[in-house]
Short mmCIF file of C-alpha atoms in Angstrom, two decimals:
data_model
loop_
_atom_site.label_atom_id
_atom_site.label_comp_id
_atom_site.label_asym_id
_atom_site.label_seq_id
_atom_site.Cartn_x
_atom_site.Cartn_y
_atom_site.Cartn_z
CA MET A 1 0.00 0.00 0.00
CA THR A 2 1.44 3.35 -1.02
CA THR A 3 1.83 6.39 1.15
CA THR A 4 -1.06 8.13 -0.64
CA SER A 5 -3.45 5.25 -0.04
CA LEU A 6 -2.45 5.07 3.61
CA ALA A 7 -3.15 8.76 4.00
CA LYS A 8 -6.57 8.38 2.37
CA ALA A 9 -7.41 5.43 4.62
CA ALA A 10 -6.41 7.34 7.74
CA ARG A 11 -8.25 10.54 6.72
CA PRO A 12 -11.83 9.53 7.82
CA GLY A 13 -10.61 8.66 11.30
CA ALA A 14 -8.67 11.88 11.55
CA GLU A 15 -11.68 13.86 10.35
CA ARG A 16 -13.91 12.21 12.96
CA ALA A 17 -11.39 12.97 15.68
CA ALA A 18 -11.11 16.57 14.54
CA ALA A 19 -14.91 16.85 14.44
CA GLY A 20 -15.10 15.47 17.96
CA ARG A 21 -12.60 18.01 19.20
CA GLY A 22 -14.13 20.83 17.15
CA PRO A 23 -17.01 21.86 19.45
CA TRP A 24 -14.79 21.82 22.51
CA ARG A 25 -12.13 23.86 20.74
CA TYR A 26 -14.81 26.31 19.60
CA PHE A 27 -16.19 26.55 23.15
CA LEU A 28 -12.73 27.10 24.65
CA ARG A 29 -11.87 29.67 22.01
CA HIS A 30 -15.05 31.65 22.76
CA ARG A 31 -15.37 30.81 26.46
CA ALA A 32 -15.51 34.49 27.43
CA PHE A 33 -18.73 34.94 25.45
CA TYR A 34 -20.30 31.83 26.98
CA ILE A 35 -19.36 33.02 30.46
CA MET A 36 -21.11 36.32 29.78
CA LEU A 37 -24.12 34.43 28.38
CA ALA A 38 -24.40 32.13 31.41
CA PRO A 39 -26.18 34.59 33.81
CA GLY A 40 -28.88 35.31 31.24
CA LEU A 41 -29.42 31.62 30.51
CA LEU A 42 -29.51 30.86 34.23
CA TYR A 43 -32.09 33.61 34.78
CA PHE A 44 -34.44 32.23 32.13
CA LEU A 45 -33.91 28.67 33.35
CA VAL A 46 -34.66 29.46 37.01
CA PHE A 47 -37.37 32.10 36.66
CA LYS A 48 -39.01 31.23 33.32
CA TYR A 49 -38.66 27.55 32.47
CA LEU A 50 -38.54 25.77 35.84
CA PRO A 51 -41.75 27.51 37.08
CA LEU A 52 -43.57 25.98 34.10
CA THR A 53 -43.45 22.66 35.93
CA GLY A 54 -45.83 24.12 38.51
CA SER A 55 -48.56 24.67 35.93
CA PHE A 56 -50.17 21.34 36.81
CA ILE A 57 -51.31 22.95 40.09
CA ALA A 58 -54.17 24.29 37.98
CA PHE A 59 -55.45 20.70 37.70
CA GLN A 60 -55.08 19.90 41.41
CA ASP A 61 -56.77 20.88 44.65
CA PHE A 62 -53.36 22.06 45.77
CA ASN A 63 -52.47 22.02 49.45
CA ILE A 64 -49.15 23.56 50.48
CA PHE A 65 -48.80 21.04 53.32
CA LYS A 66 -49.40 17.99 51.11
CA GLY A 67 -47.27 19.29 48.24
CA PHE A 68 -47.50 18.41 44.55
CA SER A 69 -47.57 14.65 45.02
CA GLY A 70 -50.10 14.60 47.87
CA SER A 71 -52.65 17.03 46.44
CA GLU A 72 -55.80 15.65 44.82
CA TRP A 73 -56.24 15.86 41.04
CA VAL A 74 -59.50 17.61 40.11
CA GLY A 75 -59.21 18.02 36.34
CA LEU A 76 -60.75 21.20 34.94
CA LYS A 77 -62.58 22.14 38.13
CA TRP A 78 -60.80 25.48 38.62
CA PHE A 79 -61.22 26.50 35.00
CA ARG A 80 -64.96 25.84 35.25
CA GLN A 81 -65.09 27.83 38.49
CA LEU A 82 -63.25 30.70 36.80
CA PHE A 83 -65.56 30.78 33.78
CA GLN A 84 -68.64 30.51 36.00
CA TYR A 85 -67.53 33.39 38.23
CA PRO A 86 -70.35 35.99 38.04
CA ASN A 87 -67.98 38.88 37.31
CA PHE A 88 -65.71 36.98 34.89
CA GLY A 89 -67.10 38.90 31.91
CA ARG A 90 -66.41 42.20 33.67
CA LEU A 91 -62.83 41.13 34.46
CA ILE A 92 -62.14 40.22 30.83
CA GLU A 93 -63.80 43.38 29.53
CA ASN A 94 -61.86 45.70 31.85
CA THR A 95 -58.57 43.92 31.15
CA LEU A 96 -59.00 44.08 27.38
CA ILE A 97 -60.21 47.69 27.34
CA ILE A 98 -57.31 48.94 29.47
CA SER A 99 -54.79 46.95 27.41
CA LEU A 100 -56.25 48.22 24.13
CA TYR A 101 -56.16 51.79 25.44
CA GLN A 102 -52.50 51.28 26.31
CA ILE A 103 -51.77 50.00 22.79
CA VAL A 104 -53.73 52.74 21.02
CA PHE A 105 -52.71 55.73 23.14
CA ALA A 106 -49.57 54.82 25.10
CA PHE A 107 -47.68 52.72 22.57
CA PRO A 108 -47.29 55.33 19.75
CA LEU A 109 -46.13 58.18 22.02
CA PRO A 110 -42.59 56.83 22.72
CA ILE A 111 -42.17 56.49 18.95
CA LEU A 112 -43.17 60.11 18.39
CA LEU A 113 -40.94 61.21 21.26
CA ALA A 114 -37.95 59.35 19.79
CA LEU A 115 -38.58 60.94 16.39
CA MET A 116 -38.77 64.43 17.91
CA LEU A 117 -35.63 63.93 19.98
CA ASN A 118 -33.89 62.67 16.86
CA GLU A 119 -34.51 66.05 15.24
CA VAL A 120 -32.87 67.99 18.09
CA ARG A 121 -29.41 69.13 17.05
CA GLN A 122 -28.28 70.77 20.32
CA MET A 123 -26.84 67.80 22.21
CA ALA A 124 -26.80 69.50 25.62
CA TYR A 125 -30.50 70.37 25.38
CA LYS A 126 -31.27 66.90 24.04
CA ARG A 127 -29.54 65.18 26.99
CA ILE A 128 -31.37 67.37 29.51
CA VAL A 129 -34.75 66.57 27.94
CA GLN A 130 -33.96 62.85 27.84
CA THR A 131 -32.89 62.83 31.49
CA VAL A 132 -36.04 64.66 32.61
CA LEU A 133 -38.24 62.24 30.66
CA TYR A 134 -36.42 59.14 31.97
CA LEU A 135 -36.68 60.07 35.65
CA PRO A 136 -40.37 59.13 36.25
CA HIS A 137 -39.56 55.52 35.31
CA PHE A 138 -37.53 55.16 38.50
CA LEU A 139 -40.43 56.22 40.73
CA SER A 140 -42.54 53.47 42.28
CA TRP A 141 -46.26 53.34 41.57
CA THR A 142 -46.86 54.19 45.23
CA ILE A 143 -45.11 57.52 44.74
CA VAL A 144 -46.92 58.11 41.46
CA PHE A 145 -50.26 57.49 43.17
CA GLY A 146 -49.26 59.89 45.95
CA LEU A 147 -48.49 62.58 43.39
CA SER A 148 -51.77 61.88 41.61
CA TYR A 149 -53.66 62.15 44.88
CA MET A 150 -51.99 65.50 45.60
CA LEU A 151 -53.23 66.74 42.24
CA LEU A 152 -56.69 65.17 42.21
CA SER A 153 -57.69 65.19 45.87
CA PRO A 154 -61.24 66.58 46.31
CA THR A 155 -60.24 68.65 49.36
CA ASN A 156 -56.80 70.14 48.77
CA GLY A 157 -55.85 68.86 45.30
CA LEU A 158 -54.37 71.26 42.76
CA PHE A 159 -57.23 70.60 40.33
CA ALA A 160 -59.97 70.14 42.94
CA SER A 161 -61.94 73.21 41.88
CA ILE A 162 -61.76 72.23 38.21
CA PHE A 163 -63.09 68.73 38.75
CA SER A 164 -65.73 69.86 41.22
CA GLY A 165 -67.07 72.05 38.43
CA MET A 166 -67.22 68.96 36.21
CA GLY A 167 -69.47 67.21 38.72
CA ALA A 168 -66.85 65.00 40.40
CA GLU A 169 -67.83 66.11 43.89
CA GLY A 170 -66.47 62.97 45.57
CA GLY A 171 -63.11 63.37 43.93
CA ILE A 172 -62.09 62.24 40.48
CA LEU A 173 -60.20 59.28 41.94
CA GLN A 174 -63.49 57.98 43.33
CA GLN A 175 -65.32 58.15 40.00
CA SER A 176 -65.34 54.90 38.01
CA GLU A 177 -65.67 56.67 34.65
CA TYR A 178 -62.36 58.49 35.20
CA PHE A 179 -60.40 55.43 36.32
CA ARG A 180 -59.21 54.26 32.90
CA PRO A 181 -58.08 57.71 31.68
CA ILE A 182 -56.13 58.18 34.92
CA ILE A 183 -54.44 54.79 34.44
CA ILE A 184 -53.48 55.55 30.83
CA ILE A 185 -52.27 59.12 31.49
CA SER A 186 -50.23 58.17 34.56
CA GLY A 187 -48.72 55.23 32.67
CA ILE A 188 -47.76 57.49 29.77
CA TRP A 189 -46.15 60.04 32.10
CA LYS A 190 -44.15 57.40 33.95
CA GLU A 191 -42.97 55.15 31.10
CA MET A 192 -43.01 57.20 27.90
CA GLY A 193 -39.45 58.46 28.19
CA TRP A 194 -38.05 55.09 29.21
CA ASN A 195 -39.86 53.22 26.41
CA ALA A 196 -38.47 55.68 23.88
CA ILE A 197 -34.91 54.42 24.50
CA ILE A 198 -35.36 51.44 22.18
CA PHE A 199 -36.64 53.64 19.35
CA ILE A 200 -33.89 56.21 19.89
CA ALA A 201 -31.34 53.39 19.62
CA ALA A 202 -33.01 52.15 16.43
CA LEU A 203 -32.84 55.64 14.94
CA ALA A 204 -29.17 55.93 15.92
CA GLY A 205 -28.49 52.74 13.95
CA ILE A 206 -29.70 54.28 10.69
CA SER A 207 -26.77 55.30 8.52
CA PRO A 208 -26.39 59.12 8.25
CA SER A 209 -25.42 58.65 4.60
CA LEU A 210 -29.06 57.81 3.84
CA TYR A 211 -30.19 61.21 5.13
CA GLU A 212 -27.38 62.97 3.26
CA ALA A 213 -28.33 61.24 0.03
CA ALA A 214 -31.99 62.15 0.57
CA LYS A 215 -31.07 65.80 1.11
CA MET A 216 -29.08 65.82 -2.11
CA ASP A 217 -32.14 64.46 -3.89
CA GLY A 218 -34.25 67.29 -2.48
CA ALA A 219 -36.14 65.38 0.20
CA ASN A 220 -37.50 67.51 3.03
CA ARG A 221 -37.89 66.45 6.66
CA TRP A 222 -41.26 64.80 6.03
CA LYS A 223 -39.94 62.79 3.09
CA GLN A 224 -36.91 61.72 5.12
CA PHE A 225 -39.23 60.55 7.89
CA LEU A 226 -41.45 58.57 5.51
CA HIS A 227 -38.71 56.91 3.50
CA ILE A 228 -35.82 56.58 5.98
CA SER A 229 -36.78 57.02 9.65
CA LEU A 230 -40.06 55.10 9.60
CA PRO A 231 -38.73 52.08 7.65
CA GLY A 232 -35.72 52.05 9.99
CA LEU A 233 -38.03 51.97 13.02
CA LEU A 234 -40.46 49.43 11.59
CA PRO A 235 -38.67 46.26 12.81
CA ALA A 236 -38.47 47.56 16.39
CA ILE A 237 -42.08 48.81 16.27
CA MET A 238 -43.45 45.49 15.04
CA ILE A 239 -41.49 43.37 17.53
CA LEU A 240 -42.58 45.49 20.51
CA LEU A 241 -46.16 45.64 19.25
CA LEU A 242 -46.28 41.86 18.88
CA LEU A 243 -44.90 41.41 22.39
CA LYS A 244 -47.51 43.87 23.66
CA ILE A 245 -50.28 41.88 21.97
CA GLY A 246 -48.91 38.68 23.52
CA HIS A 247 -49.31 40.28 26.96
CA ILE A 248 -52.71 41.81 26.28
CA LEU A 249 -54.20 40.15 29.39
CA ASP A 250 -51.42 41.62 31.57
CA SER A 251 -52.68 45.14 32.15
CA GLY A 252 -50.22 46.07 34.91
CA PHE A 253 -51.08 44.88 38.41
CA GLU A 254 -48.96 47.33 40.45
CA GLN A 255 -50.38 50.43 38.82
CA ILE A 256 -54.01 49.32 38.88
CA TYR A 257 -53.79 48.00 42.43
CA GLN A 258 -52.49 51.36 43.68
CA PHE A 259 -55.24 53.36 41.97
CA LEU A 260 -58.11 50.91 42.42
CA THR A 261 -60.84 51.89 44.90
CA PRO A 262 -64.13 50.12 45.72
CA ALA A 263 -65.98 52.80 43.76
CA ALA A 264 -63.90 52.07 40.64
CA PHE A 265 -64.33 48.27 40.63
CA GLU A 266 -66.86 48.47 37.83
CA THR A 267 -64.28 49.76 35.33
CA GLY A 268 -60.96 48.96 37.05
CA ASP A 269 -61.15 45.41 38.40
CA VAL A 270 -59.01 43.22 36.11
CA LEU A 271 -57.73 39.65 36.05
CA ASP A 272 -54.54 40.56 37.90
CA THR A 273 -56.32 42.21 40.82
CA TYR A 274 -58.78 39.31 41.06
CA THR A 275 -55.83 36.89 41.08
CA TYR A 276 -54.31 38.82 43.97
CA ARG A 277 -57.51 38.69 45.98
CA VAL A 278 -58.18 34.97 45.59
CA GLY A 279 -54.54 33.85 45.45
CA ILE A 280 -52.68 35.93 48.02
CA LEU A 281 -55.47 37.02 50.35
CA GLN A 282 -57.53 33.80 50.25
CA GLY A 283 -54.73 31.30 49.55
CA GLN A 284 -56.43 29.60 46.57
CA TYR A 285 -53.28 28.75 44.66
CA SER A 286 -54.92 26.36 42.21
CA ILE A 287 -57.35 28.85 40.74
CA THR A 288 -54.68 31.53 40.46
CA THR A 289 -52.49 29.07 38.55
CA ALA A 290 -55.48 28.32 36.32
CA ILE A 291 -55.86 32.06 35.64
CA GLY A 292 -52.17 32.36 34.80
CA LEU A 293 -52.36 29.36 32.46
CA PHE A 294 -55.46 30.78 30.80
CA LYS A 295 -53.73 34.12 30.24
CA SER A 296 -50.63 32.41 28.84
CA VAL A 297 -52.60 30.31 26.35
CA ILE A 298 -54.64 33.29 25.13
CA GLY A 299 -51.51 35.43 24.85
CA PHE A 300 -49.67 32.71 22.92
CA VAL A 301 -52.54 32.27 20.45
CA LEU A 302 -52.84 36.02 19.90
CA LEU A 303 -49.07 36.31 19.44
CA VAL A 304 -49.02 33.58 16.78
CA ILE A 305 -51.94 35.16 14.91
CA ALA A 306 -50.51 38.68 15.14
CA ASN A 307 -47.07 37.49 14.05
CA ARG A 308 -48.55 35.78 10.98
CA VAL A 309 -50.59 38.88 10.08
CA SER A 310 -47.47 41.01 10.51
CA ARG A 311 -45.51 38.69 8.21
CA TRP A 312 -48.20 38.98 5.55
CA THR A 313 -48.53 42.77 5.73
CA THR A 314 -45.10 44.16 6.63
CA GLY A 315 -42.69 41.25 6.27
CA GLU A 316 -41.56 41.76 9.89
CA GLY A 317 -42.13 39.38 12.76
CA ILE A 318 -40.63 37.74 15.84
CA TYR A 319 -39.96 34.49 14.00
#
């Protein structure tokens, strides 16, 4: 056997050995990136994936003293109890209305804010405006409610006389018809500047040469917005909108719980606040798990449908 034939015969074994060592060599060569990736993977594993194993509590009469294995299986009992709850329709209606208001009114404003800040050429002024708009995000909803009460209190509020003239004698915070506007406006004030960061970053990623070429072709600011800025923002807009639709049954527990009063239950009681009452206050863990599973399934179905519609219409999607 010649040297060439021996080399050919030995090549498959050498290739298999090299292939076996390849992934480890690749991992060792890029170990710094995997080390940086590890905390994020660990977070999702511990707080996102492992809790999924507890979803079967929704099909048990769960008892914290008996544990998972000792609790009795009851099938769809808790789902039937949820759907037969007298105020279930009101919970769904309030949750959907508040979420839709947030999408229609609160979602576009960070986009407009990012576009306006993108037009500011004085960097010092731009940074000051951004800092002022970011600050409310770092306030808790308890503080935001306190500020709202100082403004809307029927006795010594800043706008007490205005709202008393509108017929809100008991205070605007005690009127159910004003609850949803207060939730939307306070949410916009608190989160608009922070939510604009993603869109500002997307605008910063657009090549300045595109704007320069558009100017040379005679495009004004409006034309530059339509043909450069908006298409550059479209991927970020669609991804965040799809994620928002996937969480349409999550209307924001902390905010609503702070502002909710017995007088506003008719328009403000949502699935999250009901879950708190029956789960935390009454200790009915099985029905709260059933509510969470119901919300997850509905959100997943809506996300799949919205993603497909987005693919058909804009060509953008999550997957």
